[in-house]
Coordinates of C-alpha atoms (C1' of nucleotides) in Angstrom, one line a residue:
Chain F
M23 CA 0.0 0.0 0.0
G24 CA 1.3 3.5 -0.9
N25 CA 3.4 5.1 1.7
Q26 CA 3.4 8.7 2.8
Q27 CA 6.5 9.7 0.9
E28 CA 5.0 8.7 -2.4
K29 CA 1.7 10.4 -1.4
D30 CA 3.6 13.6 -0.6
A31 CA 5.4 13.4 -4.0
L32 CA 2.1 12.9 -5.8
F33 CA 0.4 15.8 -4.1
E34 CA 3.4 18.0 -4.6
A35 CA 3.2 17.3 -8.3
L36 CA -0.6 17.9 -8.4
V37 CA 0.0 21.2 -6.9
E38 CA 2.6 22.4 -9.4
A39 CA -0.1 24.1 -11.4
A40 CA -1.4 25.9 -8.3
K41 CA 2.1 27.1 -7.5
A42 CA 2.5 28.4 -11.0
L43 CA -0.8 30.3 -10.8
G44 CA 0.1 31.5 -7.3
N45 CA 1.7 34.8 -8.4
G46 CA 0.1 38.0 -9.4
R47 CA 2.3 38.5 -12.4
R48 CA 1.8 35.0 -13.7
A49 CA -2.0 35.3 -13.2
Q50 CA -2.0 38.4 -15.4
L51 CA -0.1 36.5 -18.0
I52 CA -2.7 33.7 -17.9
D53 CA -5.5 36.3 -18.1
I54 CA -4.0 37.8 -21.2
L55 CA -3.2 34.5 -22.8
G56 CA -6.8 33.6 -22.3
Q57 CA -7.5 36.0 -25.2
G58 CA -5.1 34.2 -27.6
E59 CA -1.4 33.6 -28.1
R60 CA 1.1 36.5 -27.7
S61 CA 4.9 37.0 -28.0
V62 CA 7.1 37.5 -24.9
E63 CA 7.6 41.1 -25.9
E64 CA 3.9 41.9 -26.0
L65 CA 3.4 40.1 -22.7
A66 CA 6.2 42.0 -21.0
A67 CA 4.7 45.3 -22.1
E68 CA 1.2 44.3 -20.9
I69 CA 2.4 43.4 -17.4
H70 CA 4.9 46.2 -17.2
Q71 CA 7.9 44.0 -16.5
S72 CA 11.3 43.4 -18.0
M73 CA 11.7 40.9 -20.8
A74 CA 14.0 38.8 -18.7
N75 CA 11.5 38.6 -15.8
T76 CA 8.6 37.9 -18.0
S77 CA 10.5 35.2 -19.8
Q78 CA 11.3 33.6 -16.5
H79 CA 7.7 33.6 -15.4
L80 CA 6.6 32.2 -18.7
Q81 CA 9.1 29.3 -18.3
R82 CA 7.7 28.6 -14.9
L83 CA 4.3 28.3 -16.5
L84 CA 5.8 26.2 -19.3
R85 CA 7.4 23.8 -16.8
A86 CA 4.0 23.4 -15.0
G87 CA 2.4 22.5 -18.3
I88 CA 0.1 25.5 -18.2
V89 CA 1.2 27.2 -21.3
Y90 CA 2.6 26.1 -24.7
S91 CA 5.2 27.9 -26.7
R92 CA 6.2 27.9 -30.3
R93 CA 8.9 29.7 -32.2
S94 CA 8.2 31.7 -35.3
G95 CA 11.3 33.3 -36.8
T96 CA 12.9 35.4 -34.1
R97 CA 9.7 35.5 -31.9
I98 CA 8.4 33.0 -29.5
Y99 CA 4.6 32.8 -29.0
Y100 CA 3.0 31.6 -25.9
S101 CA -0.6 30.3 -25.5
L102 CA -2.6 28.4 -22.9
A103 CA -1.9 24.7 -23.0
S104 CA -5.5 23.5 -22.9
P105 CA -9.1 24.3 -22.0
A106 CA -8.4 22.7 -18.6
V107 CA -6.2 25.7 -17.8
E108 CA -9.0 28.1 -18.7
R109 CA -11.4 26.2 -16.5
L110 CA -8.8 26.3 -13.7
W111 CA -8.3 30.0 -14.0
R112 CA -12.1 30.6 -14.0
A113 CA -12.5 28.3 -10.9
L114 CA -9.8 30.2 -9.1
R115 CA -11.5 33.6 -9.8
E116 CA -14.8 32.2 -8.7
A117 CA -13.4 30.8 -5.5
A118 CA -11.7 34.1 -4.7
E119 CA -14.9 36.1 -5.4
A120 CA -16.9 33.7 -3.2
H121 CA -15.0 34.9 -0.1
S122 CA -12.7 37.7 0.8
G123 CA -14.4 41.1 1.3
E124 CA -11.0 42.6 0.6
L125 CA -11.3 41.5 -3.1
G126 CA -14.4 43.7 -3.5
D127 CA -12.5 46.7 -2.3
L128 CA -9.6 46.0 -4.7
V129 CA -11.9 45.6 -7.6
R130 CA -13.6 48.9 -6.8
A131 CA -10.1 50.5 -6.4
Y132 CA -9.1 49.3 -9.8
V133 CA -12.3 49.5 -11.9
G134 CA -13.7 52.6 -10.2
N135 CA -17.4 53.2 -9.9
R136 CA -19.5 51.3 -12.4
A137 CA -22.8 52.6 -11.2
D138 CA -23.2 54.9 -14.1
L139 CA -22.4 52.2 -16.6
S140 CA -25.1 50.4 -18.6
M141 CA -24.3 46.6 -18.5
I142 CA -25.9 43.5 -19.9
T143 CA -25.3 39.8 -19.5
R144 CA -24.4 37.3 -22.2
D145 CA -28.0 36.0 -22.3
E146 CA -29.4 39.5 -22.8
L147 CA -26.9 40.1 -25.7
L148 CA -27.9 36.9 -27.3
L149 CA -31.6 38.0 -27.1
W150 CA -30.7 41.4 -28.6
L151 CA -28.7 39.8 -31.4
R152 CA -31.7 37.6 -32.4
Q153 CA -33.8 40.7 -32.5
G154 CA -31.3 42.5 -34.7
D155 CA -30.3 46.1 -34.7
V156 CA -27.3 45.8 -32.3
V157 CA -23.8 46.7 -33.2
V158 CA -21.2 44.7 -31.2
L159 CA -17.8 46.3 -30.7
D160 CA -14.7 44.4 -29.8
V161 CA -12.5 47.0 -28.1
R162 CA -9.6 44.7 -27.3
P163 CA -6.2 45.1 -29.2
Q164 CA -6.4 44.1 -32.8
A165 CA -4.4 40.9 -32.3
E166 CA -6.9 39.6 -29.8
Y167 CA -9.8 40.3 -32.1
E168 CA -8.0 38.4 -34.9
A169 CA -7.4 35.4 -32.6
G170 CA -11.1 35.0 -32.0
H171 CA -14.2 37.2 -31.5
I172 CA -18.0 37.3 -31.2
P173 CA -19.4 36.7 -34.7
G174 CA -20.3 39.9 -36.5
A175 CA -18.4 42.1 -34.0
L176 CA -16.4 45.1 -35.3
S177 CA -12.8 45.5 -34.2
V178 CA -12.4 48.9 -32.8
P179 CA -9.4 48.8 -30.4
F180 CA -10.0 50.9 -27.3
S181 CA -7.4 53.5 -28.3
D182 CA -9.2 54.1 -31.7
V183 CA -12.8 54.4 -30.4
K184 CA -12.7 58.2 -30.4
S185 CA -11.2 58.7 -33.8
R186 CA -13.3 56.0 -35.5
L187 CA -16.7 57.0 -34.1
R188 CA -18.1 57.7 -37.6
E189 CA -17.6 54.1 -38.6
V190 CA -20.1 53.0 -36.0
P191 CA -23.6 53.1 -37.4
Q192 CA -25.9 55.7 -35.9
G193 CA -29.2 54.8 -34.3
S194 CA -28.4 51.3 -33.3
E195 CA -27.8 50.2 -29.8
I196 CA -24.0 49.6 -29.3
V197 CA -22.6 46.8 -27.1
A198 CA -18.9 46.9 -26.3
Y199 CA -16.9 43.9 -24.8
C200 CA -13.3 43.3 -24.0
R201 CA -11.3 40.7 -22.0
G202 CA -13.5 40.1 -19.0
P203 CA -15.1 41.6 -15.9
Y204 CA -11.7 43.1 -14.7
C205 CA -10.9 44.7 -18.1
L206 CA -11.6 48.4 -18.4
Y207 CA -11.4 48.9 -22.2
A208 CA -15.2 48.4 -22.6
D209 CA -16.0 50.6 -19.6
E210 CA -14.1 53.5 -21.2
A211 CA -15.5 52.8 -24.6
V212 CA -19.0 52.9 -23.3
R213 CA -18.3 56.2 -21.4
L214 CA -16.9 57.8 -24.6
L215 CA -19.8 56.7 -26.7
T216 CA -22.3 57.8 -24.2
D217 CA -20.7 61.2 -24.0
E218 CA -21.1 61.4 -27.8
G219 CA -24.8 60.8 -27.4
R220 CA -24.8 57.1 -28.4
L221 CA -26.7 54.3 -26.8
A222 CA -23.9 52.2 -25.5
T223 CA -23.7 49.3 -23.1
R224 CA -21.0 47.0 -21.9
L225 CA -21.1 43.2 -21.8
E226 CA -20.7 42.1 -18.2
D227 CA -17.9 39.6 -18.9
G228 CA -15.7 39.2 -21.9
F229 CA -14.6 37.0 -24.8
P230 CA -13.1 34.1 -22.8
E231 CA -16.4 33.6 -21.0
W232 CA -18.3 33.8 -24.3
K233 CA -16.1 31.1 -25.7
A234 CA -16.2 29.0 -22.5
A235 CA -20.0 29.0 -22.7
G236 CA -19.7 27.2 -26.0
L237 CA -21.1 30.0 -28.1
P238 CA -20.0 30.3 -31.7
I239 CA -16.8 32.3 -32.4
E240 CA -15.2 33.8 -35.5
Q241 CA -11.6 34.2 -36.5
S242 CA -10.0 36.7 -38.8
A243 CA -8.7 35.5 -42.1
T244 CA -5.4 37.2 -41.1
V245 CA -5.0 35.3 -37.9
R246 CA -1.5 34.1 -37.3
N247 CA -1.6 30.4 -38.1
A248 CA -0.2 28.1 -35.4
P249 CA 1.0 24.8 -36.7
P250 CA -0.6 21.7 -35.2
R251 CA 0.9 20.8 -31.8
P252 CA 3.2 17.8 -31.4
Chain H
M15 CA -8.6 54.5 -15.6
G16 CA -7.1 51.9 -13.3
N17 CA -3.4 52.0 -12.9
Q18 CA -0.9 49.2 -12.8
Q19 CA -0.4 49.2 -9.1
E20 CA -4.1 48.7 -8.4
K21 CA -4.2 46.0 -11.0
D22 CA -1.2 44.3 -9.4
A23 CA -2.9 44.4 -6.1
L24 CA -6.2 43.0 -7.5
F25 CA -4.4 40.1 -9.2
E26 CA -2.3 39.5 -6.1
A27 CA -5.6 39.1 -4.1
L28 CA -7.2 36.9 -6.8
V29 CA -4.2 34.6 -6.5
E30 CA -4.3 34.2 -2.7
A31 CA -6.3 31.1 -3.1
A32 CA -3.8 29.6 -5.6
K33 CA -1.0 30.3 -3.2
A34 CA -2.9 28.6 -0.4
L35 CA -3.4 25.5 -2.6
G36 CA 0.2 25.7 -3.9
N37 CA 1.6 23.3 -1.3
G38 CA 1.5 19.6 -1.1
R39 CA 0.5 19.5 2.6
R40 CA -2.3 22.0 2.2
A41 CA -3.5 20.1 -0.9
Q42 CA -3.8 16.9 1.2
L43 CA -5.7 18.9 3.8
I44 CA -8.2 20.1 1.2
D45 CA -8.5 16.6 -0.2
I46 CA -9.4 15.3 3.2
L47 CA -11.7 18.2 4.1
G48 CA -13.6 17.4 0.8
Q49 CA -15.0 14.4 2.7
G50 CA -16.4 16.5 5.6
E51 CA -15.2 18.6 8.5
R52 CA -12.3 17.4 10.8
S53 CA -10.5 18.5 13.9
V54 CA -6.9 19.7 13.8
E55 CA -5.7 16.7 15.6
E56 CA -7.3 14.3 13.1
L57 CA -5.9 16.3 10.2
A58 CA -2.4 16.3 11.7
A59 CA -2.5 12.6 12.0
E60 CA -3.8 12.1 8.4
I61 CA -1.0 14.2 6.9
H62 CA 1.7 12.9 9.3
Q63 CA 2.7 16.4 10.5
S64 CA 3.0 18.0 13.9
M65 CA -0.1 19.8 15.3
A66 CA 1.7 23.1 15.3
N67 CA 2.6 22.8 11.6
T68 CA -0.8 21.5 10.6
S69 CA -2.4 24.4 12.5
Q70 CA -0.3 26.9 10.7
H71 CA -1.2 25.4 7.3
L72 CA -4.9 25.5 8.3
Q73 CA -4.7 29.2 9.2
R74 CA -3.1 29.9 5.9
L75 CA -6.1 28.3 4.3
L76 CA -8.4 30.2 6.6
R77 CA -6.9 33.5 5.7
A78 CA -7.3 32.7 2.0
G79 CA -11.0 32.0 2.6
I80 CA -10.7 28.4 1.5
V81 CA -11.7 26.8 4.8
Y82 CA -14.1 27.7 7.6
S83 CA -13.5 26.8 11.3
R84 CA -15.7 26.5 14.3
R85 CA -15.0 25.8 17.9
S86 CA -16.8 23.0 19.7
G87 CA -15.6 22.7 23.3
T88 CA -11.9 22.3 23.3
R89 CA -11.8 21.2 19.7
I90 CA -11.7 23.2 16.5
Y91 CA -13.3 21.8 13.4
Y92 CA -12.3 22.8 9.9
S93 CA -14.3 22.4 6.7
L94 CA -14.2 23.6 3.2
A95 CA -15.6 27.1 2.9
S96 CA -17.9 26.6 -0.1
P97 CA -18.6 24.5 -3.2
A98 CA -16.5 26.9 -5.2
V99 CA -13.5 25.5 -3.3
E100 CA -14.4 21.9 -4.3
R101 CA -14.7 23.0 -7.9
L102 CA -11.3 24.7 -7.7
W103 CA -9.6 21.6 -6.3
R104 CA -11.2 19.5 -9.0
A105 CA -10.2 21.9 -11.7
L106 CA -6.6 21.9 -10.4
R107 CA -6.5 18.1 -10.5
E108 CA -7.9 18.0 -14.0
A109 CA -5.4 20.6 -15.3
A110 CA -2.6 18.6 -13.7
E111 CA -3.8 15.4 -15.2
A112 CA -4.3 17.0 -18.6
H113 CA -0.5 17.4 -19.0
S114 CA 1.0 14.9 -16.7
G115 CA 4.3 13.7 -18.0
E116 CA 5.6 13.0 -14.5
L117 CA 2.2 12.8 -12.8
G118 CA 1.4 9.5 -14.3
D119 CA 4.6 8.0 -12.9
L120 CA 3.9 9.4 -9.5
V121 CA 0.3 8.0 -9.5
R122 CA 1.6 4.6 -10.4
A123 CA 4.3 4.8 -7.7
Y124 CA 1.7 5.6 -5.1
V125 CA -1.3 3.5 -6.1
G126 CA 0.6 0.6 -7.6
N127 CA -0.7 -1.5 -10.4
R128 CA -4.5 -1.4 -10.7
A129 CA -4.7 -3.7 -13.8
D130 CA -6.0 -6.6 -11.6
L131 CA -8.7 -4.4 -10.1
S132 CA -12.3 -4.5 -11.3
M133 CA -13.5 -0.9 -11.6
I134 CA -16.7 0.8 -12.6
T135 CA -17.8 4.4 -13.3
R136 CA -20.5 6.3 -11.5
D137 CA -22.9 5.8 -14.3
E138 CA -22.4 2.1 -14.3
L139 CA -23.0 2.0 -10.5
L140 CA -26.3 4.0 -11.0
L141 CA -27.4 1.4 -13.5
W142 CA -26.6 -1.5 -11.2
L143 CA -28.4 0.2 -8.3
R144 CA -31.5 0.6 -10.4
Q145 CA -31.3 -3.1 -11.3
G146 CA -30.9 -4.0 -7.6
D147 CA -28.8 -6.7 -6.0
V148 CA -25.7 -4.6 -5.4
V149 CA -24.1 -4.0 -1.9
V150 CA -22.3 -0.6 -1.7
L151 CA -19.5 -0.4 0.8
D152 CA -18.2 2.9 2.2
V153 CA -14.7 2.0 3.3
R154 CA -13.7 5.5 4.5
P155 CA -13.2 6.2 8.2
Q156 CA -16.5 6.2 10.1
A157 CA -16.5 10.0 10.6
E158 CA -16.5 10.6 6.9
Y159 CA -19.3 8.2 6.3
E160 CA -21.3 10.0 8.9
A161 CA -20.7 13.4 7.3
G162 CA -22.2 12.1 4.1
H163 CA -22.4 9.0 2.0
I164 CA -24.0 7.3 -1.0
P165 CA -27.6 6.4 -0.1
G166 CA -27.9 2.8 1.2
A167 CA -24.2 2.3 1.5
L168 CA -22.9 0.3 4.5
S169 CA -20.1 1.8 6.5
V170 CA -17.2 -0.7 6.8
P171 CA -14.1 1.3 7.4
F172 CA -11.1 -0.1 5.6
S173 CA -9.4 -1.4 8.7
D174 CA -12.5 -3.5 9.6
V175 CA -13.2 -5.1 6.3
K176 CA -11.5 -8.3 7.1
S177 CA -13.1 -8.8 10.5
R178 CA -16.6 -7.8 9.4
L179 CA -16.7 -9.9 6.2
R180 CA -19.7 -11.8 7.5
E181 CA -21.8 -8.7 7.7
V182 CA -21.6 -8.3 3.9
P183 CA -24.4 -10.3 2.2
Q184 CA -23.2 -13.2 0.2
G185 CA -24.1 -13.7 -3.5
S186 CA -24.5 -10.0 -4.2
E187 CA -22.1 -8.0 -6.3
I188 CA -20.1 -5.7 -4.0
V189 CA -19.0 -2.1 -4.9
A190 CA -16.5 -0.3 -2.6
Y191 CA -15.8 3.4 -2.7
C192 CA -13.6 5.8 -0.7
R193 CA -12.3 9.3 -1.0
G194 CA -11.5 9.5 -4.7
P195 CA -9.2 8.2 -7.5
Y196 CA -6.1 8.7 -5.4
C197 CA -7.4 6.9 -2.3
L198 CA -6.3 3.4 -1.8
Y199 CA -8.9 2.2 0.8
A200 CA -11.3 0.8 -1.8
D201 CA -8.4 -0.8 -3.7
E202 CA -7.4 -2.8 -0.7
A203 CA -10.9 -3.6 0.2
V204 CA -11.6 -5.0 -3.2
R205 CA -8.5 -7.1 -3.1
L206 CA -9.3 -8.5 0.3
L207 CA -12.9 -9.3 -0.8
T208 CA -11.8 -10.9 -4.0
D209 CA -9.3 -13.1 -2.2
E210 CA -12.2 -14.3 -0.1
G211 CA -14.1 -15.3 -3.2
R212 CA -16.5 -12.4 -3.3
L213 CA -17.4 -10.5 -6.5
A214 CA -16.0 -7.1 -5.6
T215 CA -15.4 -3.9 -7.7
R216 CA -14.2 -0.4 -6.9
L217 CA -15.9 2.8 -7.9
E218 CA -13.6 4.7 -10.1
D219 CA -13.8 7.9 -8.2
G220 CA -15.1 8.7 -4.7
F221 CA -17.7 10.4 -2.6
P222 CA -16.8 14.0 -3.4
E223 CA -17.2 13.3 -7.1
W224 CA -20.6 11.7 -6.5
K225 CA -21.7 14.7 -4.5
A226 CA -20.4 17.1 -7.1
A227 CA -22.4 15.3 -9.8
G228 CA -25.5 16.4 -7.9
L229 CA -26.5 12.8 -7.0
P230 CA -28.5 12.2 -3.8
I231 CA -26.6 11.8 -0.6
E232 CA -27.4 10.6 2.9
Q233 CA -26.2 11.7 6.3
S234 CA -26.0 9.7 9.5
A235 CA -28.4 10.6 12.4
T236 CA -25.3 10.8 14.6
V237 CA -23.5 13.4 12.4
R238 CA -21.9 16.1 14.3
N239 CA -24.2 19.0 13.9
A240 CA -22.5 22.2 12.7
P241 CA -24.4 25.4 13.7
P242 CA -25.5 27.6 10.8
R243 CA -22.7 29.8 9.6
P244 CA -22.6 33.5 10.4
Chain N
dA24 C1' 30.1 37.6 -42.2
dG25 C1' 28.4 41.3 -39.1
dG26 C1' 24.8 43.7 -37.0
dC27 C1' 20.1 43.7 -35.2
dT28 C1' 16.1 42.0 -32.7
dT29 C1' 13.9 38.8 -29.6
dG30 C1' 14.5 35.6 -25.9
dT31 C1' 16.9 33.0 -22.5
dC32 C1' 20.5 32.0 -19.0
dA33 C1' 23.2 32.8 -14.7
dA34 C1' 24.3 34.9 -10.4
dG35 C1' 22.9 37.4 -6.4
dA36 C1' 20.2 40.4 -2.9
dG37 C1' 16.1 40.6 -0.3
dA38 C1' 11.7 38.7 0.8
dA39 C1' 8.5 34.9 1.6
dC40 C1' 7.8 30.1 2.8
dT41 C1' 8.2 25.7 5.7
dC42 C1' 9.2 23.2 9.5
dT43 C1' 10.8 22.8 14.4
dT44 C1' 10.8 24.0 19.2
dG45 C1' 9.0 25.8 23.3
dA46 C1' 5.8 28.9 25.4
dA47 C1' 1.0 30.7 25.7
dT48 C1' -4.3 30.3 25.6
dA49 C1' -9.1 28.6 25.9
dG50 C1' -12.3 25.4 27.4
dG51 C1' -13.5 21.2 30.2
dA52 C1' -13.0 18.0 34.2
dG53 C1' -12.1 17.1 38.9
Chain Y
dC13 C1' -8.8 26.7 41.6
dT14 C1' -5.7 23.3 39.4
dC15 C1' -4.7 20.2 36.0
dC16 C1' -5.3 18.5 31.3
dT17 C1' -6.2 18.7 26.4
dA18 C1' -6.5 20.8 21.9
dT19 C1' -4.9 24.5 19.6
dT20 C1' -2.4 28.7 18.5
dC21 C1' 1.6 31.9 18.8
dA22 C1' 6.5 33.4 18.3
dA23 C1' 11.1 33.0 17.0
dG24 C1' 14.6 31.0 14.2
dA25 C1' 17.3 28.0 10.6
dG26 C1' 17.2 26.5 6.0
dT27 C1' 15.0 26.7 1.6
dT28 C1' 12.6 28.7 -2.3
dC29 C1' 10.8 32.7 -4.8
dT30 C1' 11.2 37.2 -7.3
dC31 C1' 13.3 40.7 -9.5
dT32 C1' 17.6 42.9 -11.4
dT33 C1' 21.7 43.0 -14.1
dG34 C1' 24.7 41.7 -17.7
dA35 C1' 26.1 38.0 -20.7
dC36 C1' 24.7 34.6 -24.2
dA37 C1' 21.9 32.3 -28.2
dA38 C1' 19.0 32.0 -32.3
dG39 C1' 17.1 33.6 -36.2
dC40 C1' 16.5 37.5 -39.5
dC41 C1' 18.5 41.2 -42.8
dT42 C1' 22.0 43.3 -45.7

DNA sequence: AGGCTTGTCAAGAGAACTCTTGAATAGGAG
DNA sequence: CTCCTATTCAAGAGTTCTCTTGACAAGCCT
């Protein structure tokens, strides 16, 4: 019958993934990779860390089997290793949200007051889409839109919203979405649009949740093609 | 718009639960608490650690909002804080198993060879139960049986299986279950019963998975009653 | 080849984690 | 009240983690 040493070793291995997730920087990386694959350079810029440090965090994730990497020319692209990882990240957020009053304070500190913001759920958006006359705006960076987006959504990266206002049809209800509940791109887009007199609303969560719910997604023709994995 | 410092703080908080899970000892505690609440002393014995050390690990879990504790006389009982934690623990195991180079070896080292073992899934057991003529044996410690078990199961703790053989009806198919796929109690019970000429099979996973699947459960009248939580 | 860009490696300072030991505390029993 | 039990607290040694810095490697371009 199995002894304690072997049991310890087994649990220590089971827990490798948790250790890898157990760091704020790496969690941000996972959150970003949930949108699609990215190069080390892009990731380093997103989390405001040096390349060397970002690279080291990514290798920790790689060793834990949480991400996958492939080389393309002089760049190396990382992506989440499997849907099991997305589920793990979601379960972690849900467990954190279920407790800890402190978390609420931190969310408020980061996202600010959302009371003025019109927000709808995924189900409500689906209803609206069936009824037509909704414009869906993907306000994430272009690369993330290309890696996958809600069918029919227009790509208007957050930074371009103001200058590309005229491209958005008048008269229709506008729904903006981004990376998820902790992402502020859609918040700001909705505020900008509302200030311009448009009817704008944000989707409560983001693209990963849409995809996780099994809803249809669309990819750009120009998406960077990843070769099949070994 | 939220700045990086606030974002870092938010993710650092989100990740508290992962840090708490990111330790083999604490993972074993979670695994045991998945069966029901236990005192510090019992937990310390299960993981073969000192009381002081076990207590410290438990407080780490408490601070992370992963477990809940209540005092009863001179004892303190710990239990999982919510179903979200059970889901998190399951998601972690699934993510670890999805990649698993090394993990498979460690499982084999701990559980040994299961090729000789007759095993059935939850669905098969449900089918058998509907057809009748199955005896279900809960071979976990008595306390865990009392905290919740498969309806109609008999409590025969692993250590008593040999001496209480006569209590198990002859002629019927016997299905033994315990804590989960990494628990060896049911393995040994099945081997013992098979050696005695009985028709014995183990349930592939354990009680927590049964409960998580939303199947009915039963509690002993003598279960330690936890007061409603604040 | 040589230079450029993108990533990784290696070493080290400071912080956090883990386990041990011995003392302190809270509740129950006599 | 005193003793006993179950648990927590506090301090410390050894280990692991995190970030920085500067060197190294791999693939492009000319």
